[in-house]
mmCIF file of C-alpha atoms in Angstrom:
data_model
loop_
_atom_site.group_PDB
_atom_site.id
_atom_site.type_symbol
_atom_site.label_atom_id
_atom_site.label_comp_id
_atom_site.label_asym_id
_atom_site.label_seq_id
_atom_site.Cartn_x
_atom_site.Cartn_y
_atom_site.Cartn_z
ATOM 1 C CA UNK A 1 113.652 47.873 66.633
ATOM 2 C CA UNK A 2 113.006 51.355 67.940
ATOM 3 C CA UNK A 3 112.990 52.344 71.575
ATOM 4 C CA UNK A 4 109.602 53.516 72.812
ATOM 5 C CA UNK A 5 110.648 56.251 75.096
ATOM 6 C CA UNK A 6 113.609 57.925 76.685
ATOM 7 C CA UNK A 7 112.953 59.552 80.030
ATOM 8 C CA UNK A 8 115.345 61.777 81.803
ATOM 9 C CA UNK A 9 114.469 62.504 85.393
ATOM 10 C CA UNK A 10 116.115 65.266 87.553
ATOM 11 C CA UNK A 11 115.273 65.258 91.241
ATOM 12 C CA UNK A 12 116.994 65.764 94.631
ATOM 13 C CA UNK A 13 115.962 62.268 95.619
ATOM 14 C CA UNK A 14 116.460 59.134 93.514
ATOM 15 C CA UNK A 15 113.329 57.529 95.085
ATOM 16 C CA UNK A 16 111.169 60.220 93.463
ATOM 17 C CA UNK A 17 112.629 59.409 90.029
ATOM 18 C CA UNK A 18 111.986 55.659 90.477
ATOM 19 C CA UNK A 19 108.244 56.351 90.436
ATOM 20 C CA UNK A 20 108.470 57.415 86.761
ATOM 21 C CA UNK A 21 107.329 55.172 83.959
ATOM 22 C CA UNK A 22 106.825 55.046 80.195
ATOM 23 C CA UNK A 23 102.942 54.878 80.329
ATOM 24 C CA UNK A 24 100.072 57.126 80.833
ATOM 25 C CA UNK A 25 96.479 57.150 82.339
ATOM 26 C CA UNK A 26 92.951 58.072 81.493
ATOM 27 C CA UNK A 27 90.601 58.942 84.321
ATOM 28 C CA UNK A 28 87.304 60.743 84.769
ATOM 29 C CA UNK A 29 83.724 60.666 86.046
ATOM 30 C CA UNK A 30 80.642 59.294 84.272
ATOM 31 C CA UNK A 31 77.393 61.328 84.788
ATOM 32 C CA UNK A 32 73.980 61.445 83.293
ATOM 33 C CA UNK A 33 72.145 64.510 81.896
ATOM 34 C CA UNK A 34 70.903 65.268 85.425
ATOM 35 C CA UNK A 35 74.384 65.336 86.617
ATOM 36 C CA UNK A 36 74.010 62.162 88.696
ATOM 37 C CA UNK A 37 76.794 59.703 88.797
ATOM 38 C CA UNK A 38 76.630 56.417 86.768
ATOM 39 C CA UNK A 39 78.076 53.377 88.516
ATOM 40 C CA UNK A 40 78.779 50.207 86.698
ATOM 41 C CA UNK A 41 79.242 51.651 83.250
ATOM 42 C CA UNK A 42 81.652 49.774 80.982
ATOM 43 C CA UNK A 43 84.616 51.885 79.940
ATOM 44 C CA UNK A 44 87.095 50.757 77.169
ATOM 45 C CA UNK A 45 90.225 52.409 75.877
ATOM 46 C CA UNK A 46 91.278 51.106 72.410
ATOM 47 C CA UNK A 47 94.843 51.758 71.221
ATOM 48 C CA UNK A 48 94.629 53.188 67.618
ATOM 49 C CA UNK A 49 98.121 51.884 66.780
ATOM 50 C CA UNK A 50 97.694 48.250 68.021
ATOM 51 C CA UNK A 51 93.991 47.807 68.546
ATOM 52 C CA UNK A 52 94.676 46.576 72.233
ATOM 53 C CA UNK A 53 91.691 47.068 74.471
ATOM 54 C CA UNK A 54 91.918 48.044 78.170
ATOM 55 C CA UNK A 55 88.633 47.723 80.175
ATOM 56 C CA UNK A 56 87.304 48.815 83.469
ATOM 57 C CA UNK A 57 83.942 49.618 85.118
ATOM 58 C CA UNK A 58 82.923 52.876 86.823
ATOM 59 C CA UNK A 59 82.742 52.794 90.651
ATOM 60 C CA UNK A 60 79.821 53.606 92.888
ATOM 61 C CA UNK A 61 80.858 57.228 92.741
ATOM 62 C CA UNK A 62 80.869 57.213 88.880
ATOM 63 C CA UNK A 63 84.715 57.343 88.717
ATOM 64 C CA UNK A 64 86.914 55.269 86.458
ATOM 65 C CA UNK A 65 90.647 55.013 85.925
ATOM 66 C CA UNK A 66 92.575 53.183 83.104
ATOM 67 C CA UNK A 67 96.203 53.071 84.282
ATOM 68 C CA UNK A 68 99.427 51.910 82.603
ATOM 69 C CA UNK A 69 98.441 52.680 78.990
ATOM 70 C CA UNK A 70 101.333 52.537 76.482
ATOM 71 C CA UNK A 71 101.778 56.064 75.091
ATOM 72 C CA UNK A 72 100.033 56.842 71.805
ATOM 73 C CA UNK A 73 96.660 57.752 70.363
ATOM 74 C CA UNK A 74 93.480 56.221 71.889
ATOM 75 C CA UNK A 75 89.722 55.968 71.475
ATOM 76 C CA UNK A 76 87.483 55.863 74.619
ATOM 77 C CA UNK A 77 84.061 54.293 74.612
ATOM 78 C CA UNK A 78 81.563 54.085 77.496
ATOM 79 C CA UNK A 79 78.466 51.921 77.527
ATOM 80 C CA UNK A 80 75.552 51.576 80.017
ATOM 81 C CA UNK A 81 72.106 50.080 79.606
ATOM 82 C CA UNK A 82 69.429 52.771 78.792
ATOM 83 C CA UNK A 83 72.018 55.298 77.523
ATOM 84 C CA UNK A 84 73.591 55.996 74.099
ATOM 85 C CA UNK A 85 77.106 54.710 73.606
ATOM 86 C CA UNK A 86 79.707 57.430 74.137
ATOM 87 C CA UNK A 87 82.871 57.489 71.923
ATOM 88 C CA UNK A 88 85.664 60.005 72.192
ATOM 89 C CA UNK A 89 88.511 59.894 69.557
ATOM 90 C CA UNK A 90 91.795 61.677 69.235
ATOM 91 C CA UNK A 91 93.072 61.053 72.753
ATOM 92 C CA UNK A 92 96.792 61.466 72.922
ATOM 93 C CA UNK A 93 98.239 59.548 75.847
ATOM 94 C CA UNK A 94 101.761 60.823 76.765
ATOM 95 C CA UNK A 95 104.480 59.381 78.918
ATOM 96 C CA UNK A 96 103.797 59.532 82.647
ATOM 97 C CA UNK A 97 100.865 61.947 82.164
ATOM 98 C CA UNK A 98 97.099 61.586 83.028
ATOM 99 C CA UNK A 99 94.304 62.612 80.625
ATOM 100 C CA UNK A 100 90.999 63.466 82.329
ATOM 101 C CA UNK A 101 87.806 62.661 80.296
ATOM 102 C CA UNK A 102 84.482 63.316 82.113
ATOM 103 C CA UNK A 103 81.563 61.726 80.250
ATOM 104 C CA UNK A 104 77.966 62.777 80.176
ATOM 105 C CA UNK A 105 75.719 59.963 78.923
ATOM 106 C CA UNK A 106 72.505 60.716 77.096
ATOM 107 C CA UNK A 107 69.322 58.605 77.415
ATOM 108 C CA UNK A 108 68.724 56.332 74.464
ATOM 109 C CA UNK A 109 69.606 52.914 73.002
ATOM 110 C CA UNK A 110 73.069 51.542 73.189
ATOM 111 C CA UNK A 111 72.845 50.911 69.440
ATOM 112 C CA UNK A 112 72.995 54.730 68.998
ATOM 113 C CA UNK A 113 76.247 56.530 69.789
ATOM 114 C CA UNK A 114 77.598 59.984 70.443
ATOM 115 C CA UNK A 115 81.047 60.739 68.995
ATOM 116 C CA UNK A 116 83.345 63.451 70.583
ATOM 117 C CA UNK A 117 86.616 64.556 69.063
ATOM 118 C CA UNK A 118 87.561 67.281 71.714
ATOM 119 C CA UNK A 119 90.970 67.134 73.295
ATOM 120 C CA UNK A 120 91.346 65.447 76.662
ATOM 121 C CA UNK A 121 92.508 67.797 79.592
ATOM 122 C CA UNK A 122 95.832 66.758 81.046
ATOM 123 C CA UNK A 123 95.621 66.145 84.736
ATOM 124 C CA UNK A 124 98.251 66.131 87.519
ATOM 125 C CA UNK A 125 96.859 66.358 91.080
ATOM 126 C CA UNK A 126 98.858 63.561 92.717
ATOM 127 C CA UNK A 127 102.094 65.488 92.913
ATOM 128 C CA UNK A 128 103.895 68.760 91.908
ATOM 129 C CA UNK A 129 106.066 67.107 89.208
ATOM 130 C CA UNK A 130 106.473 68.856 85.958
ATOM 131 C CA UNK A 131 107.416 67.175 82.712
ATOM 132 C CA UNK A 132 108.214 68.189 79.083
ATOM 133 C CA UNK A 133 107.285 65.751 76.362
ATOM 134 C CA UNK A 134 108.758 65.732 72.825
ATOM 135 C CA UNK A 135 106.926 63.527 70.453
ATOM 136 C CA UNK A 136 108.447 61.479 67.574
ATOM 137 C CA UNK A 137 106.963 63.980 65.081
ATOM 138 C CA UNK A 138 108.730 66.887 66.779
ATOM 139 C CA UNK A 139 112.057 64.954 66.980
ATOM 140 C CA UNK A 140 111.801 64.189 63.258
ATOM 141 C CA UNK A 141 111.235 67.833 62.236
ATOM 142 C CA UNK A 142 113.859 69.422 64.602
ATOM 143 C CA UNK A 143 117.137 70.546 62.961
ATOM 144 C CA UNK A 144 119.313 68.315 65.175
ATOM 145 C CA UNK A 145 122.615 70.105 65.080
ATOM 146 C CA UNK A 146 123.046 69.565 68.810
ATOM 147 C CA UNK A 147 126.340 67.683 68.379
ATOM 148 C CA UNK A 148 126.098 66.050 71.782
ATOM 149 C CA UNK A 149 125.049 69.163 73.557
ATOM 150 C CA UNK A 150 125.289 72.849 72.973
ATOM 151 C CA UNK A 151 126.012 72.638 69.287
ATOM 152 C CA UNK A 152 129.385 71.131 69.453
ATOM 153 C CA UNK A 153 129.734 70.365 65.666
ATOM 154 C CA UNK A 154 131.317 67.106 64.888
ATOM 155 C CA UNK A 155 130.256 65.300 68.077
ATOM 156 C CA UNK A 156 127.882 62.331 68.348
ATOM 157 C CA UNK A 157 124.252 63.473 68.073
ATOM 158 C CA UNK A 158 122.819 62.886 71.520
ATOM 159 C CA UNK A 159 119.217 62.440 72.618
ATOM 160 C CA UNK A 160 119.953 64.144 75.834
ATOM 161 C CA UNK A 161 120.387 67.451 73.939
ATOM 162 C CA UNK A 162 116.578 67.651 73.892
ATOM 163 C CA UNK A 163 116.674 68.949 77.488
ATOM 164 C CA UNK A 164 117.627 72.351 76.109
ATOM 165 C CA UNK A 165 114.058 72.687 74.842
ATOM 166 C CA UNK A 166 112.732 72.489 78.509
ATOM 167 C CA UNK A 167 112.276 75.386 80.864
ATOM 168 C CA UNK A 168 114.651 75.822 83.731
ATOM 169 C CA UNK A 169 117.664 74.278 81.850
ATOM 170 C CA UNK A 170 121.083 75.723 81.903
ATOM 171 C CA UNK A 171 123.627 74.069 79.628
ATOM 172 C CA UNK A 172 122.726 70.928 77.748
ATOM 173 C CA UNK A 173 123.467 67.256 77.397
ATOM 174 C CA UNK A 174 124.307 65.039 80.255
ATOM 175 C CA UNK A 175 125.975 67.914 82.171
ATOM 176 C CA UNK A 176 122.813 70.240 82.108
ATOM 177 C CA UNK A 177 121.706 71.915 85.424
ATOM 178 C CA UNK A 178 117.897 71.666 85.875
ATOM 179 C CA UNK A 179 116.152 74.182 88.179
ATOM 180 C CA UNK A 180 119.400 75.017 89.869
ATOM 181 C CA UNK A 181 120.295 71.378 90.822
ATOM 182 C CA UNK A 182 123.960 70.199 90.374
ATOM 183 C CA UNK A 183 124.980 68.855 86.937
ATOM 184 C CA UNK A 184 124.649 65.088 86.365
ATOM 185 C CA UNK A 185 122.106 64.540 89.172
ATOM 186 C CA UNK A 186 119.775 62.681 86.888
ATOM 187 C CA UNK A 187 118.365 59.245 86.148
ATOM 188 C CA UNK A 188 117.591 57.713 82.792
ATOM 189 C CA UNK A 189 114.825 55.285 81.916
ATOM 190 C CA UNK A 190 114.381 53.606 78.517
ATOM 191 C CA UNK A 191 111.079 51.738 78.008
ATOM 192 C CA UNK A 192 110.374 52.297 81.731
ATOM 193 C CA UNK A 193 113.586 50.509 82.745
ATOM 194 C CA UNK A 194 116.266 52.122 84.734
ATOM 195 C CA UNK A 195 119.327 52.829 82.649
ATOM 196 C CA UNK A 196 121.537 54.603 85.098
ATOM 197 C CA UNK A 197 124.426 53.656 87.205
ATOM 198 C CA UNK A 198 126.079 55.607 90.142
ATOM 199 C CA UNK A 199 129.793 55.642 89.405
ATOM 200 C CA UNK A 200 130.399 59.018 90.841
ATOM 201 C CA UNK A 201 128.674 61.925 92.584
ATOM 202 C CA UNK A 202 126.139 62.157 89.837
ATOM 203 C CA UNK A 203 124.598 59.431 87.699
ATOM 204 C CA UNK A 204 125.844 57.958 84.501
ATOM 205 C CA UNK A 205 123.648 56.253 81.908
ATOM 206 C CA UNK A 206 124.368 52.684 80.615
ATOM 207 C CA UNK A 207 122.833 54.102 77.459
ATOM 208 C CA UNK A 208 125.506 56.718 77.244
ATOM 209 C CA UNK A 209 124.825 57.555 73.523
ATOM 210 C CA UNK A 210 121.422 56.260 72.417
ATOM 211 C CA UNK A 211 120.832 56.980 68.817
ATOM 212 C CA UNK A 212 118.584 59.989 68.173
ATOM 213 C CA UNK A 213 116.874 57.946 65.424
ATOM 214 C CA UNK A 214 115.924 55.213 67.818
ATOM 215 C CA UNK A 215 113.945 57.537 70.142
ATOM 216 C CA UNK A 216 110.192 57.665 69.538
ATOM 217 C CA UNK A 217 109.478 60.015 72.472
ATOM 218 C CA UNK A 218 111.624 62.034 74.878
ATOM 219 C CA UNK A 219 110.445 63.237 78.274
ATOM 220 C CA UNK A 220 112.247 65.330 80.818
ATOM 221 C CA UNK A 221 110.658 65.201 84.352
ATOM 222 C CA UNK A 222 111.480 67.376 87.276
ATOM 223 C CA UNK A 223 110.249 67.392 90.902
#
């Protein structure tokens, strides 16, 4: 069985890191062609991989939020009586990121539909956190001669070596310095579960050498 995600969090305060998770969110506002908000519209996110449906209803202000969606590709549909069904495909939900999809419904029968394939806009307004996501496709195509960090040939291949692909990183592997912070001041989450233990001034991971081949997605998040 493959791990879903590996998240490495660097921050001055551990409580900040504990807010991270392995899921994403879709949010937005539903309007009509006159730019008036549409409350009570049915909004459904469908996972392309599993077929699982996550459902909500737009609020009085026309806003909707679908939180805690497992990372992966999605299709979003919106229905409301007197309007054509809206469908947007190709939505890529990433770890701990929010995709904003504002919907404009057109007058018509719900038996008719409008299909959109434009990319969703990534949104982060709730905090100043920055993150770098590396997908499974990117992992599989990378020439992984990291050797546990910094290209030490002969060492165990380490998933932590992916942090050298992120901005603000000095060094690599578990001893990397991020945005000028001390080395080893990090927390690790696998599948949203904390996998770190404080045995010294920094943090050590109980997943000290996770197999690179077991990682579907890697995310480095800084605050």
